Amino acid sequence: MVNSYQATSLKEALDFRAKAAVTPYAGGTDLMIKADENVTYLFLNKVPEMKNIVEDTDYIRIGAACTFTDILESKLTPAILKEAVSHIAAPAIRNLGTVGGNICNGSPKADSALIFLATDSKLRLVSSRGERVIPINEFYLGRKKTALQADELLVEILMSRVGLSNYYYKKVGARNALAIARVSFAAILHLENGKIVNCMTAFGAVSDDIIRRADIDGMLIGKTIEEAKVVKEDYLAAYDREIVPIRGRISAEYRKTVCMNLLRDFLESNGI
Amino acid sequence: MTKFMLNGQEVTSIAKANERLLDVLRNEFRITGVKCGCKEGECGACSVILDGRLVNSCMAAMGSIEGSSVITIEGYRETERFAVLDKAYASVSAVQCGFCIPGMILASECILVKNPDPTEADIRDGISGNLCRCTGYNAIVKAIGIAAKEGEGLW
Ligand SMILES: Cc1cc2nc3c(=O)[nH]c(=O)nc-3n(C[C@H](O)[C@H](O)[C@H](O)COP(=O)(O)OP(=O)(O)OC[C@H]3O[C@@H](n4cnc5c(N)ncnc54)[C@H](O)[C@@H]3O)c2cc1C
Ligand code: FES
Ligand code: FES
């Protein structure tokens, strides 16, 4: 009986994915926690097309099977991503764990996924039928559900090459990866000629999904810092209404309070 | 069936592709320097060097290591660098029960390969995935610093 497939090219991986019910395996650092006897893995860790970090005119393109160590070692990695990844676990886990696995596990605690959401990155999903590129916030459908089709693989993450340098990132709580009381927040404020041309925020580990509300952040776009100050309290109030902590968790309210404090600190550190 | 290099020799495992490398090393190959402390990637007792990088062998399924090179303490023990680390650890009594030490030594090797002259912060980050319940880490950190000095030119 075949109990695994080892792909050595993307085409081979997509063919296996199309014809059998397989579980994609990148670094295994989520899957191996509850190792399943009967699962059929599709090993992606040696697929060259998923292991590059390159740039084109618009994007930095990160292969989904790049490990956290690959991310830290690449000169192309934007600073906000590098900082978040450097706080993930310990070297031995960073040597195995991948950004694709971090995105696809659908966890609201995923630290690199938070950054891809806070930067409105795009995902290139490919199957043997074809491919599509979707904004990452359309990938998450709530409670660990994603838009990934049964025959698709996440192949690349596309990050904007510009507009990400003025960032804010905080991961609060115990360093230990399995600790529960952990909140993370990432944000970008992109100013040009004194005007806010983009504001993007994302909250991790506070709700079922990572929270990214472009509609609320839109309140600040097009404004000067002075004009942003005028709507600041309304902006904070909007988030206060919309962040619904995971129900039933004792620490949920605490985590929401921390989130709101980080959001305010992000604004204030930018003079708003 | 998985073919890979184990401490420099080509071997073939008959284990299933979804078995943990940790279990296969211990049970099939009798490589018992690889310790099991948690099977959750938290303790580092199962650390091995996979294609030049430190990894937790409990987190690696056999199918992912086809064609790869795995170094455990049994193989590393034969190197000159090991002798330097061994002496440095002994000189500051950095070993108590010893359970964490195979993983610690391999982590030490990876720290020094990356940076032959590491700062204390580099050392602490490098062993941050290796738990030790006995020593309180300070002696281990010191030992790695001593090895960096004594082993000049080796890394
Ligand atoms: C000790 C420890 C500490 C950790 N600390 C952190 C931490 O601080 N922050 C953090 O965010 N995470 C942490 N993690 C979780 C884990 O390391 C990350 O989520 C990692 O990014 C998972 O990637 P992987 O390649 O190992 O995933 P895998 O286990 O290989 O896969 C995870 C999921 O994604 C799917 N998948 C993987 N790649 C693809 C693809 N290309 N296309 C489609 N589906 C795919 C798999 O089928 C599976 O469902 C930790 C884990 C451990 C064991
Ligand atoms: S047994 Fe692998 S990290 Fe603990
Ligand atoms: S010496 Fe006992 S666990 Fe480290």
Short mmCIF file of C-alpha atoms and ligand atoms in Angstrom, two decimals:
data_model
loop_
_atom_site.label_atom_id
_atom_site.label_comp_id
_atom_site.label_asym_id
_atom_site.label_seq_id
_atom_site.Cartn_x
_atom_site.Cartn_y
_atom_site.Cartn_z
CA MET A 1 0.00 0.00 0.00
CA VAL A 2 1.24 3.46 -0.84
CA ASN A 3 1.42 5.47 2.32
CA SER A 4 3.21 8.54 1.06
CA TYR A 5 4.28 10.52 -1.95
CA GLN A 6 7.57 12.35 -2.24
CA ALA A 7 7.36 15.07 -4.82
CA THR A 8 10.52 16.31 -6.49
CA SER A 9 8.83 18.88 -8.72
CA LEU A 10 5.71 21.03 -8.51
CA LYS A 11 4.11 19.20 -11.41
CA GLU A 12 4.61 15.87 -9.68
CA ALA A 13 3.20 17.28 -6.43
CA LEU A 14 0.08 18.57 -8.20
CA ASP A 15 -0.44 15.26 -10.00
CA PHE A 16 -0.31 13.34 -6.71
CA ARG A 17 -2.57 15.90 -5.09
CA ALA A 18 -5.14 15.55 -7.88
CA LYS A 19 -5.34 11.78 -7.88
CA ALA A 20 -5.18 10.80 -4.22
CA ALA A 21 -6.51 11.98 -0.86
CA VAL A 22 -3.23 13.19 0.61
CA THR A 23 -2.23 15.52 3.41
CA PRO A 24 0.38 18.05 2.27
CA TYR A 25 3.45 17.89 4.53
CA ALA A 26 5.90 20.79 4.47
CA GLY A 27 7.90 20.96 7.71
CA GLY A 28 5.73 18.66 9.82
CA THR A 29 5.94 20.85 12.92
CA ASP A 30 2.15 21.08 13.19
CA LEU A 31 1.28 17.70 11.71
CA MET A 32 3.70 15.63 13.80
CA ILE A 33 2.30 16.85 17.11
CA LYS A 34 -0.61 14.49 16.65
CA ALA A 35 0.97 11.99 14.32
CA ASP A 36 -1.75 10.04 12.55
CA GLU A 37 -1.04 6.37 11.79
CA ASN A 38 -3.26 6.16 8.75
CA VAL A 39 -2.54 9.41 7.01
CA THR A 40 -1.02 9.55 3.52
CA TYR A 41 1.44 12.40 3.33
CA LEU A 42 2.45 14.32 0.24
CA PHE A 43 5.95 15.51 1.09
CA LEU A 44 6.65 19.00 -0.24
CA ASN A 45 9.95 19.72 1.49
CA LYS A 46 11.97 18.86 -1.59
CA VAL A 47 9.91 20.65 -4.24
CA PRO A 48 12.32 23.25 -5.67
CA GLU A 49 9.60 25.55 -7.07
CA MET A 50 8.28 26.03 -3.52
CA LYS A 51 11.61 26.85 -1.91
CA ASN A 52 12.71 30.10 -3.57
CA ILE A 53 12.56 33.69 -2.45
CA VAL A 54 12.72 36.01 -5.47
CA GLU A 55 11.46 39.43 -6.50
CA ASP A 56 9.73 40.72 -9.61
CA THR A 57 8.63 44.26 -10.43
CA ASP A 58 5.78 44.33 -7.90
CA TYR A 59 6.33 41.57 -5.41
CA ILE A 60 8.67 39.63 -3.22
CA ARG A 61 7.64 36.07 -3.99
CA ILE A 62 8.18 33.61 -1.16
CA GLY A 63 7.93 29.88 -1.82
CA ALA A 64 5.42 28.25 0.52
CA ALA A 65 7.89 25.54 1.55
CA CYS A 66 10.55 28.07 2.65
CA THR A 67 11.47 27.48 6.26
CA PHE A 68 11.57 30.24 8.83
CA THR A 69 15.36 29.98 8.66
CA ASP A 70 15.23 30.56 4.88
CA ILE A 71 13.14 33.68 5.56
CA LEU A 72 15.66 34.96 8.12
CA GLU A 73 18.60 34.32 5.77
CA SER A 74 17.17 36.02 2.68
CA LYS A 75 18.18 39.59 1.87
CA LEU A 76 14.79 40.14 0.21
CA THR A 77 12.70 39.51 3.33
CA PRO A 78 10.91 42.70 4.49
CA ALA A 79 11.93 43.78 8.00
CA ILE A 80 8.46 43.29 9.50
CA LEU A 81 8.44 39.63 8.44
CA LYS A 82 11.99 39.06 9.60
CA GLU A 83 11.23 40.47 13.04
CA ALA A 84 8.13 38.32 13.53
CA VAL A 85 9.84 35.16 12.30
CA SER A 86 12.85 35.71 14.54
CA HIS A 87 10.52 35.37 17.55
CA ILE A 88 9.05 32.06 16.43
CA ALA A 89 10.01 29.08 18.60
CA ALA A 90 13.69 28.03 18.62
CA PRO A 91 16.24 27.38 15.85
CA ALA A 92 15.46 23.67 15.45
CA ILE A 93 11.77 24.40 14.83
CA ARG A 94 12.61 27.36 12.58
CA ASN A 95 14.78 25.00 10.52
CA LEU A 96 11.75 22.79 9.77
CA GLY A 97 8.61 24.95 10.01
CA THR A 98 7.51 26.72 6.84
CA VAL A 99 5.49 29.82 6.02
CA GLY A 100 3.12 27.74 3.89
CA GLY A 101 2.38 25.44 6.82
CA ASN A 102 1.92 28.44 9.08
CA ILE A 103 -0.68 29.92 6.71
CA CYS A 104 -2.46 26.66 5.91
CA ASN A 105 -2.91 25.46 9.49
CA GLY A 106 -5.47 28.23 9.87
CA SER A 107 -4.47 29.06 13.44
CA PRO A 108 -5.20 32.56 14.75
CA LYS A 109 -1.86 32.30 16.59
CA ALA A 110 0.23 31.80 13.45
CA ASP A 111 2.94 34.44 13.66
CA SER A 112 4.03 34.69 10.03
CA ALA A 113 0.43 34.50 8.76
CA LEU A 114 -0.26 37.59 10.91
CA ILE A 115 2.36 39.51 8.96
CA PHE A 116 1.04 38.36 5.60
CA LEU A 117 -2.40 39.59 6.66
CA ALA A 118 -1.09 42.90 7.99
CA THR A 119 0.64 43.51 4.66
CA ASP A 120 -2.30 42.47 2.43
CA SER A 121 -0.15 39.79 0.83
CA LYS A 122 -1.50 37.51 -1.85
CA LEU A 123 -1.49 33.74 -2.12
CA ARG A 124 -0.78 31.80 -5.28
CA LEU A 125 -2.84 28.62 -5.16
CA VAL A 126 -2.16 26.06 -7.84
CA SER A 127 -3.78 22.81 -8.92
CA SER A 128 -3.34 20.68 -12.00
CA ARG A 129 -6.43 22.49 -13.35
CA GLY A 130 -4.79 25.89 -13.20
CA GLU A 131 -3.97 28.59 -10.70
CA ARG A 132 -5.45 31.58 -8.91
CA VAL A 133 -4.00 34.43 -6.91
CA ILE A 134 -6.18 35.61 -4.02
CA PRO A 135 -5.77 38.18 -1.25
CA ILE A 136 -4.84 36.34 1.94
CA ASN A 137 -7.86 37.65 3.85
CA GLU A 138 -10.11 35.75 1.42
CA PHE A 139 -8.26 32.55 2.33
CA TYR A 140 -9.58 32.33 5.88
CA LEU A 141 -13.16 31.25 6.29
CA GLY A 142 -13.32 31.05 10.10
CA ARG A 143 -12.58 28.39 12.67
CA LYS A 144 -9.60 26.82 10.93
CA LYS A 145 -11.44 26.57 7.61
CA THR A 146 -9.60 27.84 4.55
CA ALA A 147 -10.40 28.39 0.88
CA LEU A 148 -7.88 25.75 -0.19
CA GLN A 149 -9.49 23.23 -2.56
CA ALA A 150 -8.81 19.51 -2.16
CA ASP A 151 -6.56 19.41 -5.21
CA GLU A 152 -4.76 22.71 -4.57
CA LEU A 153 -1.45 23.61 -2.99
CA LEU A 154 -0.28 26.94 -1.70
CA VAL A 155 2.79 27.55 -3.84
CA GLU A 156 3.83 31.15 -3.23
CA ILE A 157 3.14 34.15 -1.05
CA LEU A 158 3.36 37.52 -2.78
CA MET A 159 4.37 40.46 -0.60
CA SER A 160 4.42 44.03 -1.80
CA ARG A 161 7.92 45.36 -2.46
CA VAL A 162 7.06 48.85 -1.32
CA GLY A 163 5.23 50.61 1.47
CA LEU A 164 6.05 48.16 4.28
CA SER A 165 8.99 49.85 5.98
CA ASN A 166 7.11 51.88 8.62
CA TYR A 167 5.82 48.99 10.66
CA TYR A 168 4.84 48.16 14.23
CA TYR A 169 5.04 44.63 15.62
CA LYS A 170 4.53 43.24 19.11
CA LYS A 171 4.12 39.72 20.41
CA VAL A 172 3.10 39.86 24.05
CA GLY A 173 3.14 37.06 26.56
CA ALA A 174 5.26 34.10 27.43
CA ARG A 175 8.00 33.13 25.02
CA ASN A 176 6.99 29.49 25.19
CA ALA A 177 5.16 28.63 21.99
CA LEU A 178 2.48 26.58 23.69
CA ALA A 179 1.59 29.22 26.25
CA ILE A 180 -1.99 30.36 25.88
CA ALA A 181 -1.85 33.96 27.03
CA ARG A 182 -0.23 35.35 23.97
CA VAL A 183 -1.32 38.24 21.81
CA SER A 184 0.28 39.51 18.66
CA PHE A 185 -0.29 42.66 16.70
CA ALA A 186 1.22 43.92 13.47
CA ALA A 187 0.56 47.15 11.61
CA ILE A 188 1.83 49.30 8.79
CA LEU A 189 1.38 53.05 8.42
CA HIS A 190 2.55 54.22 5.03
CA LEU A 191 2.90 57.98 4.70
CA GLU A 192 3.62 59.95 1.56
CA ASN A 193 3.97 63.74 1.54
CA GLY A 194 2.42 63.97 4.97
CA LYS A 195 -0.62 61.89 4.05
CA ILE A 196 -1.53 58.39 5.16
CA VAL A 197 -1.69 56.44 1.91
CA ASN A 198 -2.10 53.09 3.61
CA CYS A 199 -2.92 51.80 7.07
CA MET A 200 -3.08 48.05 7.67
CA THR A 201 -3.46 46.29 11.01
CA ALA A 202 -3.85 42.68 12.08
CA PHE A 203 -4.56 41.07 15.45
CA GLY A 204 -3.46 37.53 16.24
CA ALA A 205 -4.59 35.02 18.86
CA VAL A 206 -7.56 37.03 20.08
CA SER A 207 -10.36 35.57 17.99
CA ASP A 208 -11.11 32.46 15.87
CA ASP A 209 -9.23 33.97 12.97
CA ILE A 210 -6.54 36.60 12.70
CA ILE A 211 -8.45 39.88 12.53
CA ARG A 212 -7.79 42.15 9.55
CA ARG A 213 -10.39 44.90 9.03
CA ALA A 214 -9.50 47.00 6.02
CA ASP A 215 -12.86 48.77 6.30
CA ILE A 216 -11.98 50.18 9.73
CA ASP A 217 -8.38 50.99 8.82
CA GLY A 218 -9.82 52.89 5.84
CA MET A 219 -10.99 55.57 8.31
CA LEU A 220 -7.40 56.84 8.48
CA ILE A 221 -6.45 56.57 4.81
CA GLY A 222 -6.13 59.81 2.86
CA LYS A 223 -5.74 61.83 6.07
CA THR A 224 -2.85 63.82 7.46
CA ILE A 225 -1.61 62.97 10.95
CA GLU A 226 -3.57 65.97 12.29
CA GLU A 227 -6.76 64.83 10.56
CA ALA A 228 -6.19 61.28 11.79
CA LYS A 229 -6.07 62.59 15.37
CA VAL A 230 -9.61 63.88 14.96
CA VAL A 231 -11.00 60.42 14.11
CA LYS A 232 -8.69 58.52 16.46
CA GLU A 233 -11.26 57.84 19.18
CA ASP A 234 -13.89 56.77 16.64
CA TYR A 235 -11.34 54.46 15.04
CA LEU A 236 -10.46 52.87 18.38
CA ALA A 237 -14.14 52.56 19.29
CA ALA A 238 -14.84 50.77 16.01
CA TYR A 239 -12.22 48.14 16.84
CA ASP A 240 -13.46 47.92 20.40
CA ARG A 241 -16.89 46.98 19.01
CA GLU A 242 -15.64 44.59 16.36
CA ILE A 243 -13.03 42.54 18.21
CA VAL A 244 -14.97 39.62 19.62
CA PRO A 245 -12.69 37.50 21.79
CA ILE A 246 -12.85 33.70 21.59
CA ARG A 247 -15.76 32.73 23.78
CA GLY A 248 -15.34 30.70 26.91
CA ARG A 249 -11.69 31.47 27.46
CA ILE A 250 -10.90 33.14 30.75
CA SER A 251 -8.04 35.06 29.26
CA ALA A 252 -10.05 36.37 26.31
CA GLU A 253 -11.01 39.71 27.83
CA TYR A 254 -7.45 40.25 28.95
CA ARG A 255 -6.18 39.60 25.47
CA LYS A 256 -8.66 42.02 23.98
CA THR A 257 -7.50 44.72 26.39
CA VAL A 258 -3.90 44.10 25.37
CA CYS A 259 -4.87 44.35 21.69
CA MET A 260 -6.57 47.68 22.21
CA ASN A 261 -3.55 48.99 24.09
CA LEU A 262 -1.23 47.92 21.29
CA LEU A 263 -3.46 49.55 18.68
CA ARG A 264 -3.39 52.82 20.61
CA ASP A 265 0.38 52.56 21.04
CA PHE A 266 0.77 52.02 17.28
CA LEU A 267 -1.16 55.23 16.60
CA GLU A 268 0.67 57.22 19.26
CA SER A 269 4.08 56.03 18.12
CA ASN A 270 3.18 57.59 14.78
CA GLY A 271 2.13 60.87 16.40
CA ILE A 272 -1.61 60.18 16.09
CA MET B 1 11.45 2.35 2.70
CA THR B 2 13.61 5.39 3.19
CA LYS B 3 17.21 5.70 2.09
CA PHE B 4 19.34 8.28 3.85
CA MET B 5 22.83 8.92 5.20
CA LEU B 6 23.17 8.14 8.90
CA ASN B 7 26.40 9.38 10.43
CA GLY B 8 28.08 9.22 7.05
CA GLN B 9 26.85 5.78 6.00
CA GLU B 10 24.07 5.05 3.59
CA VAL B 11 21.24 3.17 5.28
CA THR B 12 17.75 2.05 4.34
CA SER B 13 14.91 2.10 6.84
CA ILE B 14 11.97 -0.22 6.49
CA ALA B 15 9.75 2.03 8.62
CA LYS B 16 6.62 3.66 7.21
CA ALA B 17 6.95 7.15 5.77
CA ASN B 18 4.87 8.68 8.56
CA GLU B 19 6.98 7.26 11.40
CA ARG B 20 9.01 9.76 13.42
CA LEU B 21 12.74 9.87 12.69
CA LEU B 22 13.25 9.81 16.48
CA ASP B 23 11.50 6.45 16.89
CA VAL B 24 13.24 4.94 13.88
CA LEU B 25 16.69 6.01 15.07
CA ARG B 26 16.11 4.54 18.50
CA ASN B 27 14.15 1.41 17.62
CA GLU B 28 15.37 0.35 14.20
CA PHE B 29 18.97 1.61 14.28
CA ARG B 30 19.55 1.44 18.05
CA ILE B 31 20.89 4.99 18.04
CA THR B 32 20.05 5.75 21.65
CA GLY B 33 21.98 8.99 22.04
CA VAL B 34 18.84 10.55 20.57
CA LYS B 35 16.59 11.05 23.58
CA CYS B 36 12.84 11.34 23.77
CA GLY B 37 11.56 13.96 26.19
CA CYS B 38 8.24 15.10 24.78
CA LYS B 39 7.53 14.27 21.10
CA GLU B 40 6.14 17.79 20.79
CA GLY B 41 9.15 19.73 19.57
CA GLU B 42 9.52 21.42 22.95
CA CYS B 43 12.51 19.86 24.69
CA GLY B 44 15.26 19.38 22.11
CA ALA B 45 16.48 16.10 23.65
CA CYS B 46 15.87 14.46 20.27
CA SER B 47 17.95 16.99 18.31
CA VAL B 48 19.90 15.78 15.29
CA ILE B 49 21.71 17.60 12.50
CA LEU B 50 19.71 17.19 9.30
CA ASP B 51 21.47 18.37 6.13
CA GLY B 52 23.62 20.68 8.23
CA ARG B 53 20.84 22.11 10.38
CA LEU B 54 19.65 21.35 13.90
CA VAL B 55 16.15 19.82 13.93
CA ASN B 56 13.94 17.94 16.39
CA SER B 57 13.88 14.34 15.18
CA CYS B 58 10.46 13.85 16.78
CA MET B 59 9.08 16.43 14.33
CA ALA B 60 10.43 14.80 11.17
CA ALA B 61 8.52 12.03 9.39
CA MET B 62 10.70 9.46 7.65
CA GLY B 63 9.33 10.35 4.23
CA SER B 64 10.73 13.86 4.56
CA ILE B 65 14.33 12.70 4.96
CA GLU B 66 14.71 10.54 1.83
CA GLY B 67 18.20 11.28 0.45
CA SER B 68 19.12 13.50 3.41
CA SER B 69 22.04 13.33 5.81
CA VAL B 70 21.42 12.78 9.52
CA ILE B 71 24.14 13.25 12.14
CA THR B 72 23.56 12.12 15.71
CA ILE B 73 25.84 12.33 18.72
CA GLU B 74 27.15 8.85 17.84
CA GLY B 75 28.58 10.20 14.59
CA TYR B 76 29.54 13.60 15.88
CA ARG B 77 31.50 12.01 18.73
CA GLU B 78 34.19 10.99 16.24
CA THR B 79 35.09 14.58 15.32
CA GLU B 80 37.79 16.91 16.57
CA ARG B 81 35.18 19.55 17.28
CA PHE B 82 33.40 17.15 19.61
CA ALA B 83 36.62 16.68 21.57
CA VAL B 84 36.83 20.45 22.09
CA LEU B 85 33.20 20.72 23.21
CA ASP B 86 33.55 17.65 25.43
CA LYS B 87 36.53 19.16 27.22
CA ALA B 88 34.87 22.56 27.55
CA TYR B 89 31.68 21.09 29.02
CA ALA B 90 33.72 19.01 31.49
CA SER B 91 35.91 21.95 32.50
CA VAL B 92 32.94 23.87 33.94
CA SER B 93 30.93 20.84 35.05
CA ALA B 94 28.18 21.63 32.57
CA VAL B 95 26.77 18.12 32.70
CA GLN B 96 24.63 16.72 35.48
CA CYS B 97 22.20 13.91 34.61
CA GLY B 98 23.21 14.12 30.96
CA PHE B 99 19.79 13.59 29.40
CA CYS B 100 19.81 16.88 27.50
CA ILE B 101 23.50 16.76 26.62
CA PRO B 102 23.50 14.94 23.23
CA GLY B 103 21.04 17.55 21.96
CA MET B 104 22.95 20.36 23.66
CA ILE B 105 26.24 19.31 22.04
CA LEU B 106 24.67 19.19 18.58
CA ALA B 107 23.06 22.59 19.22
CA SER B 108 26.48 23.88 20.31
CA GLU B 109 28.00 22.63 17.06
CA CYS B 110 25.31 24.43 15.02
CA ILE B 111 25.85 27.68 16.96
CA LEU B 112 29.58 27.58 16.26
CA VAL B 113 29.21 26.63 12.59
CA LYS B 114 26.95 29.63 12.08
CA ASN B 115 29.16 31.92 14.09
CA PRO B 116 32.61 30.85 15.37
CA ASP B 117 32.68 33.81 17.74
CA PRO B 118 29.16 33.97 19.20
CA THR B 119 27.96 36.48 21.78
CA GLU B 120 26.23 35.23 24.91
CA ALA B 121 22.90 36.20 23.31
CA ASP B 122 23.72 34.13 20.20
CA ILE B 123 24.52 31.17 22.42
CA ARG B 124 21.33 31.52 24.45
CA ASP B 125 19.24 31.77 21.29
CA GLY B 126 21.04 28.76 19.82
CA ILE B 127 20.15 26.53 22.76
CA SER B 128 16.73 28.07 23.39
CA GLY B 129 15.00 24.93 22.10
CA ASN B 130 17.00 22.61 24.33
CA LEU B 131 15.63 22.22 27.83
CA CYS B 132 17.86 21.23 30.71
CA ARG B 133 16.27 20.40 34.04
CA CYS B 134 19.52 20.20 36.01
CA THR B 135 22.11 22.83 35.25
CA GLY B 136 20.29 26.14 34.99
CA TYR B 137 22.06 26.72 31.64
CA ASN B 138 24.79 29.10 32.82
CA ALA B 139 27.49 26.45 32.84
CA ILE B 140 26.42 25.26 29.39
CA VAL B 141 26.55 28.79 28.00
CA LYS B 142 29.98 29.21 29.52
CA ALA B 143 31.16 25.89 28.07
CA ILE B 144 30.14 26.90 24.55
CA GLY B 145 32.01 30.18 24.97
CA ILE B 146 35.11 28.28 26.08
CA ALA B 147 34.85 25.89 23.13
CA ALA B 148 34.64 28.88 20.77
CA LYS B 149 37.97 30.14 22.16
CA GLU B 150 39.74 26.82 22.52
CA GLY B 151 38.60 25.49 19.17
CA GLU B 152 39.90 28.41 17.20
CA GLY B 153 40.14 27.54 13.53
CA LEU B 154 38.06 24.40 13.88
CA TRP B 155 34.76 26.19 13.21
C1 LIG C 1 7.72 23.64 19.72
C2 LIG C 1 6.92 24.41 18.72
C3 LIG C 1 6.92 25.79 18.77
C4 LIG C 1 6.16 26.53 17.85
N1 LIG C 1 6.17 27.89 17.94
C5 LIG C 1 5.45 28.62 17.06
C6 LIG C 1 5.44 30.04 17.13
O1 LIG C 1 6.09 30.66 17.99
N2 LIG C 1 4.69 30.72 16.22
C7 LIG C 1 3.97 30.09 15.26
O2 LIG C 1 3.32 30.76 14.46
N3 LIG C 1 3.95 28.74 15.17
C8 LIG C 1 4.67 28.00 16.05
N4 LIG C 1 4.65 26.62 15.97
C9 LIG C 1 3.78 25.96 15.00
C10 LIG C 1 4.44 25.54 13.68
O3 LIG C 1 5.84 25.42 13.79
C11 LIG C 1 4.16 26.55 12.57
O4 LIG C 1 2.77 26.72 12.41
C12 LIG C 1 4.78 26.15 11.23
O5 LIG C 1 4.75 27.26 10.37
C13 LIG C 1 4.06 25.00 10.53
O6 LIG C 1 4.71 24.79 9.29
P1 LIG C 1 5.09 23.31 8.81
O7 LIG C 1 5.71 23.45 7.48
O8 LIG C 1 5.86 22.61 9.83
O9 LIG C 1 3.62 22.71 8.70
P2 LIG C 1 3.10 21.22 8.48
O10 LIG C 1 2.97 20.57 9.80
O11 LIG C 1 3.90 20.54 7.43
O12 LIG C 1 1.67 21.57 7.88
C14 LIG C 1 0.71 22.35 8.59
C15 LIG C 1 -0.62 22.33 7.81
O13 LIG C 1 -0.52 23.03 6.57
C16 LIG C 1 -0.76 22.18 5.47
N5 LIG C 1 0.19 22.59 4.44
C17 LIG C 1 1.52 22.79 4.60
N6 LIG C 1 2.08 23.29 3.49
C18 LIG C 1 1.08 23.41 2.58
C19 LIG C 1 1.02 23.89 1.22
N7 LIG C 1 2.10 24.36 0.59
N8 LIG C 1 -0.17 23.88 0.57
C20 LIG C 1 -1.28 23.43 1.21
N9 LIG C 1 -1.29 22.98 2.48
C21 LIG C 1 -0.12 22.96 3.16
C22 LIG C 1 -0.60 20.78 6.01
O14 LIG C 1 -1.38 19.84 5.29
C23 LIG C 1 -1.08 20.94 7.44
O15 LIG C 1 -2.47 20.93 7.50
C24 LIG C 1 5.41 25.86 16.87
C25 LIG C 1 5.44 24.46 16.79
C26 LIG C 1 6.19 23.74 17.70
C27 LIG C 1 6.21 22.24 17.61
S1 FES C 2 11.34 14.70 22.04
FE1 FES C 2 11.62 15.94 20.32
S2 FES C 2 11.65 17.91 21.13
FE2 FES C 2 11.18 16.70 22.85
S1 FES C 3 21.98 17.77 32.61
FE1 FES C 3 20.12 16.89 33.24
S2 FES C 3 18.72 17.69 31.83
FE2 FES C 3 20.50 18.77 31.36
#
